[in-house]
Tab-separated table of C-alpha atoms in Angstrom:
chain	number	residue	atom	x	y	z
A	720	UNK	CA	-155.510	-64.691	-139.119
A	721	UNK	CA	-152.821	-61.762	-138.994
A	722	UNK	CA	-152.597	-58.379	-141.132
A	723	UNK	CA	-150.229	-55.571	-142.115
A	724	UNK	CA	-150.508	-53.770	-139.639
A	725	UNK	CA	-147.491	-51.400	-140.698
A	726	UNK	CA	-145.849	-51.029	-144.089
A	727	UNK	CA	-143.020	-48.234	-144.592
A	728	UNK	CA	-140.748	-48.265	-148.585
A	729	UNK	CA	-137.773	-45.642	-149.575
A	730	UNK	CA	-135.677	-45.762	-152.363
A	731	UNK	CA	-132.640	-43.530	-151.592
A	732	UNK	CA	-130.744	-42.761	-154.788
A	733	UNK	CA	-127.553	-42.919	-152.078
A	734	UNK	CA	-124.035	-41.156	-153.041
A	735	UNK	CA	-122.349	-42.475	-155.931
A	736	UNK	CA	-124.720	-42.807	-158.940
A	737	UNK	CA	-126.763	-40.582	-160.198
A	738	UNK	CA	-129.120	-42.828	-161.450
A	739	UNK	CA	-132.043	-44.628	-159.120
A	740	UNK	CA	-132.283	-48.734	-160.445
A	741	UNK	CA	-134.329	-49.664	-157.650
A	742	UNK	CA	-138.227	-49.972	-157.887
A	743	UNK	CA	-140.847	-51.486	-155.312
A	744	UNK	CA	-144.057	-52.482	-155.626
A	745	UNK	CA	-146.157	-51.757	-151.912
A	746	UNK	CA	-149.619	-53.098	-152.512
A	747	UNK	CA	-150.558	-55.496	-149.686
A	748	UNK	CA	-150.502	-57.829	-149.135
A	749	UNK	CA	-148.146	-57.766	-151.501
A	750	UNK	CA	-144.754	-56.005	-151.802
A	751	UNK	CA	-141.497	-56.237	-154.633
A	752	UNK	CA	-138.294	-55.067	-154.641
A	753	UNK	CA	-136.732	-54.499	-157.972
A	754	UNK	CA	-133.004	-53.251	-158.448
A	755	UNK	CA	-131.764	-52.978	-162.367
A	756	UNK	CA	-128.407	-53.958	-163.562
A	757	UNK	CA	-127.106	-52.266	-167.859
A	758	UNK	CA	-126.111	-49.738	-169.361
A	759	UNK	CA	-127.670	-46.591	-170.700
A	760	UNK	CA	-131.123	-46.436	-168.136
A	761	UNK	CA	-131.470	-49.981	-169.207
A	762	UNK	CA	-131.041	-51.265	-165.087
A	763	UNK	CA	-133.798	-48.342	-164.250
A	764	UNK	CA	-136.583	-50.261	-167.594
A	765	UNK	CA	-136.195	-53.300	-165.489
A	766	UNK	CA	-136.205	-52.811	-162.244
A	767	UNK	CA	-140.102	-50.565	-163.239
A	768	UNK	CA	-141.443	-53.865	-165.399
A	769	UNK	CA	-140.596	-55.881	-162.795
A	770	UNK	CA	-141.981	-53.448	-159.900
A	771	UNK	CA	-145.200	-53.080	-163.065
A	772	UNK	CA	-145.819	-56.471	-163.419
A	773	UNK	CA	-147.213	-56.516	-160.234
A	774	UNK	CA	-149.151	-53.663	-160.821
A	775	UNK	CA	-150.617	-55.083	-163.509
A	776	UNK	CA	-151.196	-57.940	-162.491
A	777	UNK	CA	-154.074	-56.336	-159.949
A	778	UNK	CA	-155.699	-58.711	-157.185
A	779	UNK	CA	-154.349	-61.470	-155.581
A	780	UNK	CA	-156.376	-64.578	-156.418
A	781	UNK	CA	-157.144	-66.123	-153.628
A	782	UNK	CA	-157.766	-69.844	-154.733
A	783	UNK	CA	-154.363	-69.899	-157.216
A	784	UNK	CA	-150.891	-70.916	-154.600
A	785	UNK	CA	-149.353	-67.732	-153.118
A	786	UNK	CA	-145.522	-69.206	-154.391
A	787	UNK	CA	-147.464	-69.926	-158.005
A	788	UNK	CA	-148.406	-66.261	-157.705
A	789	UNK	CA	-145.167	-64.148	-157.507
A	790	UNK	CA	-143.760	-67.482	-159.106
A	791	UNK	CA	-146.205	-66.226	-162.608
A	792	UNK	CA	-145.791	-62.992	-162.094
A	793	UNK	CA	-141.488	-62.817	-160.954
A	794	UNK	CA	-141.976	-65.398	-165.837
A	795	UNK	CA	-143.792	-63.291	-166.911
A	796	UNK	CA	-141.725	-60.025	-166.707
A	797	UNK	CA	-138.977	-61.708	-167.022
A	798	UNK	CA	-140.476	-62.484	-170.587
A	799	UNK	CA	-141.735	-58.830	-170.576
A	800	UNK	CA	-137.215	-57.888	-169.922
A	801	UNK	CA	-135.847	-59.531	-172.600
A	802	UNK	CA	-138.003	-59.507	-175.617
A	803	UNK	CA	-137.046	-55.754	-175.194
A	804	UNK	CA	-133.540	-56.561	-174.684
A	805	UNK	CA	-133.751	-58.624	-178.211
A	806	UNK	CA	-135.082	-55.324	-179.518
A	807	UNK	CA	-133.498	-52.863	-178.251
A	808	UNK	CA	-130.103	-52.829	-178.583
A	809	UNK	CA	-129.101	-50.159	-176.504
A	810	UNK	CA	-130.748	-52.971	-173.569
A	811	UNK	CA	-129.565	-55.455	-173.847
A	812	UNK	CA	-127.812	-57.511	-171.505
A	813	UNK	CA	-130.434	-55.530	-169.038
A	814	UNK	CA	-131.744	-57.172	-166.303
A	815	UNK	CA	-133.283	-57.100	-162.391
A	816	UNK	CA	-132.903	-58.513	-158.576
A	817	UNK	CA	-136.696	-59.106	-157.351
A	818	UNK	CA	-137.427	-59.798	-154.033
A	819	UNK	CA	-141.468	-60.384	-153.362
A	820	UNK	CA	-143.312	-60.890	-150.199
A	821	UNK	CA	-147.812	-61.710	-150.718
A	822	UNK	CA	-148.675	-62.386	-146.971
A	823	UNK	CA	-151.625	-65.012	-146.293
A	824	UNK	CA	-153.371	-66.203	-144.066
A	825	UNK	CA	-150.641	-66.768	-141.003
A	826	UNK	CA	-147.725	-67.185	-144.107
A	827	UNK	CA	-144.853	-65.612	-145.601
A	828	UNK	CA	-144.986	-65.999	-148.961
A	829	UNK	CA	-142.085	-64.954	-150.943
A	830	UNK	CA	-140.618	-65.231	-155.166
A	831	UNK	CA	-137.480	-64.864	-155.188
A	832	UNK	CA	-133.682	-63.954	-157.468
A	833	UNK	CA	-130.088	-61.903	-157.991
A	834	UNK	CA	-129.300	-60.641	-154.666
A	835	UNK	CA	-131.859	-58.962	-153.155
A	836	UNK	CA	-133.286	-60.161	-149.316
A	837	UNK	CA	-136.328	-60.947	-147.071
A	838	UNK	CA	-135.854	-61.038	-143.606
A	839	UNK	CA	-137.425	-61.241	-141.097
A	840	UNK	CA	-137.224	-59.435	-137.549
A	841	UNK	CA	-138.623	-61.911	-134.683
A	842	UNK	CA	-138.226	-61.499	-130.723
A	843	UNK	CA	-135.375	-59.598	-131.496
A	844	UNK	CA	-133.467	-61.014	-134.039
A	845	UNK	CA	-133.020	-60.779	-137.076
A	846	UNK	CA	-132.583	-63.633	-139.662
A	847	UNK	CA	-132.102	-63.133	-143.395
A	848	UNK	CA	-135.128	-65.281	-145.451
A	849	UNK	CA	-133.543	-65.281	-148.960
A	850	UNK	CA	-129.593	-67.067	-150.886
A	851	UNK	CA	-128.051	-64.285	-152.807
A	852	UNK	CA	-127.806	-65.382	-156.207
A	853	UNK	CA	-123.977	-64.374	-156.736
A	854	UNK	CA	-120.161	-65.394	-157.565
A	855	UNK	CA	-119.920	-64.927	-153.549
A	856	UNK	CA	-122.180	-66.236	-152.603
A	857	UNK	CA	-121.562	-69.455	-154.612
A	858	UNK	CA	-118.130	-69.817	-152.942
A	859	UNK	CA	-118.856	-69.249	-149.384
A	860	UNK	CA	-122.058	-71.987	-149.933
A	861	UNK	CA	-119.226	-73.802	-150.425
A	862	UNK	CA	-116.660	-73.304	-148.905
A	863	UNK	CA	-113.820	-71.168	-150.218
A	864	UNK	CA	-114.294	-67.974	-148.939
A	865	UNK	CA	-115.480	-66.388	-144.842
A	866	UNK	CA	-118.549	-65.153	-144.689
A	867	UNK	CA	-116.364	-62.631	-143.700
A	868	UNK	CA	-114.497	-62.512	-146.660
A	869	UNK	CA	-117.440	-62.710	-148.843
A	870	UNK	CA	-118.073	-58.837	-147.069
A	871	UNK	CA	-115.064	-57.465	-148.999
A	872	UNK	CA	-114.916	-59.507	-152.110
A	873	UNK	CA	-114.139	-57.232	-154.346
A	874	UNK	CA	-116.326	-60.152	-157.192
A	875	UNK	CA	-119.225	-58.941	-154.032
A	876	UNK	CA	-121.369	-57.058	-156.960
A	877	UNK	CA	-121.535	-60.148	-159.557
A	878	UNK	CA	-125.116	-61.321	-159.682
A	879	UNK	CA	-125.770	-65.331	-161.330
A	880	UNK	CA	-129.729	-65.126	-161.266
A	881	UNK	CA	-131.359	-62.325	-163.052
A	882	UNK	CA	-134.647	-61.253	-165.473
A	883	UNK	CA	-134.190	-60.490	-168.445
A	884	UNK	CA	-131.152	-61.890	-169.092
A	885	UNK	CA	-131.865	-64.703	-170.445
A	886	UNK	CA	-135.793	-66.595	-171.754
A	887	UNK	CA	-136.614	-67.886	-168.941
A	888	UNK	CA	-135.348	-67.940	-165.005
A	889	UNK	CA	-135.374	-70.302	-161.981
A	890	UNK	CA	-137.271	-67.706	-159.183
A	891	UNK	CA	-136.756	-69.491	-156.195
A	892	UNK	CA	-139.907	-69.755	-154.493
A	893	UNK	CA	-140.419	-70.398	-150.250
A	894	UNK	CA	-143.294	-69.702	-147.612
A	895	UNK	CA	-142.597	-69.962	-143.707
A	896	UNK	CA	-145.351	-69.218	-141.169
A	897	UNK	CA	-146.235	-65.862	-139.326
A	898	UNK	CA	-146.558	-64.001	-136.108
A	899	UNK	CA	-147.663	-61.365	-134.943
A	900	UNK	CA	-145.138	-58.387	-133.843
A	901	UNK	CA	-142.779	-59.822	-136.757
A	902	UNK	CA	-141.603	-57.152	-139.193
A	903	UNK	CA	-140.556	-58.614	-142.511
A	904	UNK	CA	-137.775	-56.393	-144.491
A	905	UNK	CA	-137.287	-56.487	-148.379
A	906	UNK	CA	-134.196	-54.276	-149.453
A	907	UNK	CA	-131.970	-54.087	-152.261
A	908	UNK	CA	-128.452	-54.338	-152.464
A	909	UNK	CA	-127.433	-50.217	-152.077
A	910	UNK	CA	-128.839	-50.869	-148.519
A	911	UNK	CA	-126.764	-54.119	-147.042
A	912	UNK	CA	-123.230	-53.471	-149.521
A	913	UNK	CA	-123.515	-49.882	-146.940
A	914	UNK	CA	-125.776	-51.339	-143.563
A	915	UNK	CA	-124.438	-54.856	-141.981
A	916	UNK	CA	-127.095	-57.803	-140.963
A	917	UNK	CA	-125.956	-56.294	-137.326
A	918	UNK	CA	-126.834	-52.928	-137.289
A	919	UNK	CA	-130.018	-53.289	-138.985
A	920	UNK	CA	-131.618	-55.249	-136.379
A	921	UNK	CA	-130.329	-52.665	-134.174
A	922	UNK	CA	-132.521	-49.818	-136.718
A	923	UNK	CA	-135.504	-51.808	-136.909
A	924	UNK	CA	-135.200	-53.360	-132.907
A	925	UNK	CA	-135.047	-49.782	-131.576
A	926	UNK	CA	-137.271	-47.550	-134.542
A	927	UNK	CA	-140.048	-46.475	-132.840
A	928	UNK	CA	-142.328	-46.820	-136.329
A	929	UNK	CA	-141.287	-48.183	-139.636
A	930	UNK	CA	-141.115	-44.617	-141.120
A	931	UNK	CA	-139.267	-43.997	-138.163
A	932	UNK	CA	-136.985	-46.934	-139.010
A	933	UNK	CA	-136.752	-46.401	-142.615
A	934	UNK	CA	-135.834	-42.937	-142.517
A	935	UNK	CA	-132.950	-43.301	-139.411
A	936	UNK	CA	-129.335	-42.119	-142.154
A	937	UNK	CA	-127.139	-45.217	-141.463
A	938	UNK	CA	-125.026	-45.728	-138.327
A	939	UNK	CA	-121.741	-45.567	-140.797
A	940	UNK	CA	-119.959	-45.791	-144.131
A	941	UNK	CA	-119.402	-49.466	-143.819
A	942	UNK	CA	-117.188	-49.500	-146.952
A	943	UNK	CA	-117.497	-47.708	-150.366
A	944	UNK	CA	-120.779	-47.968	-152.676
A	945	UNK	CA	-119.911	-50.695	-154.901
A	946	UNK	CA	-119.304	-49.625	-158.655
A	947	UNK	CA	-122.164	-50.482	-160.910
A	948	UNK	CA	-122.264	-53.530	-162.382
């Protein structure tokens, strides 16, 4: 049975925005990141609800499937965000992404909605485990955009699935066999729109600790931070 040997987490407002719409939850064996959207600070509220739902859920139930628990928490957060948006017109349309991981036994289970991401670094190779729920990703999968075009597309910020906008949401769940030495990364697009996958891999490979990795300045500004959704 594998255990979480090290963890590190950090959130940063960045250079473009004055408010931070990202929230996270980190209490082994469960980790989650949420990136909110919506005006009048509604995005902050939505992401905070998603993270706090894990807090209120409490301990993991070892008798229940991990994927089922992650989906249940995501659905509970979706219902709360949606209801709040219906009751408060200033928060209409608010929502948040959610990418969550549960480590159990020799496996890592994920629950995923939106364009935040989960990666694994294994033997020096970085692999993305989730698929973005975004307009650009749909076009890329259809072969209408190349990988390079998708990275620079002006509509890359448009997501097609989130917690909150609808009373029900489809949650991607999946489970992967873990190995000793794996490094799992959960992040919002605040990282991936600024730092390429190759740069992320390099940072993780070269870092002596996870804390030093999350505190390392990004190698360069790959492009301007995207406009708020």
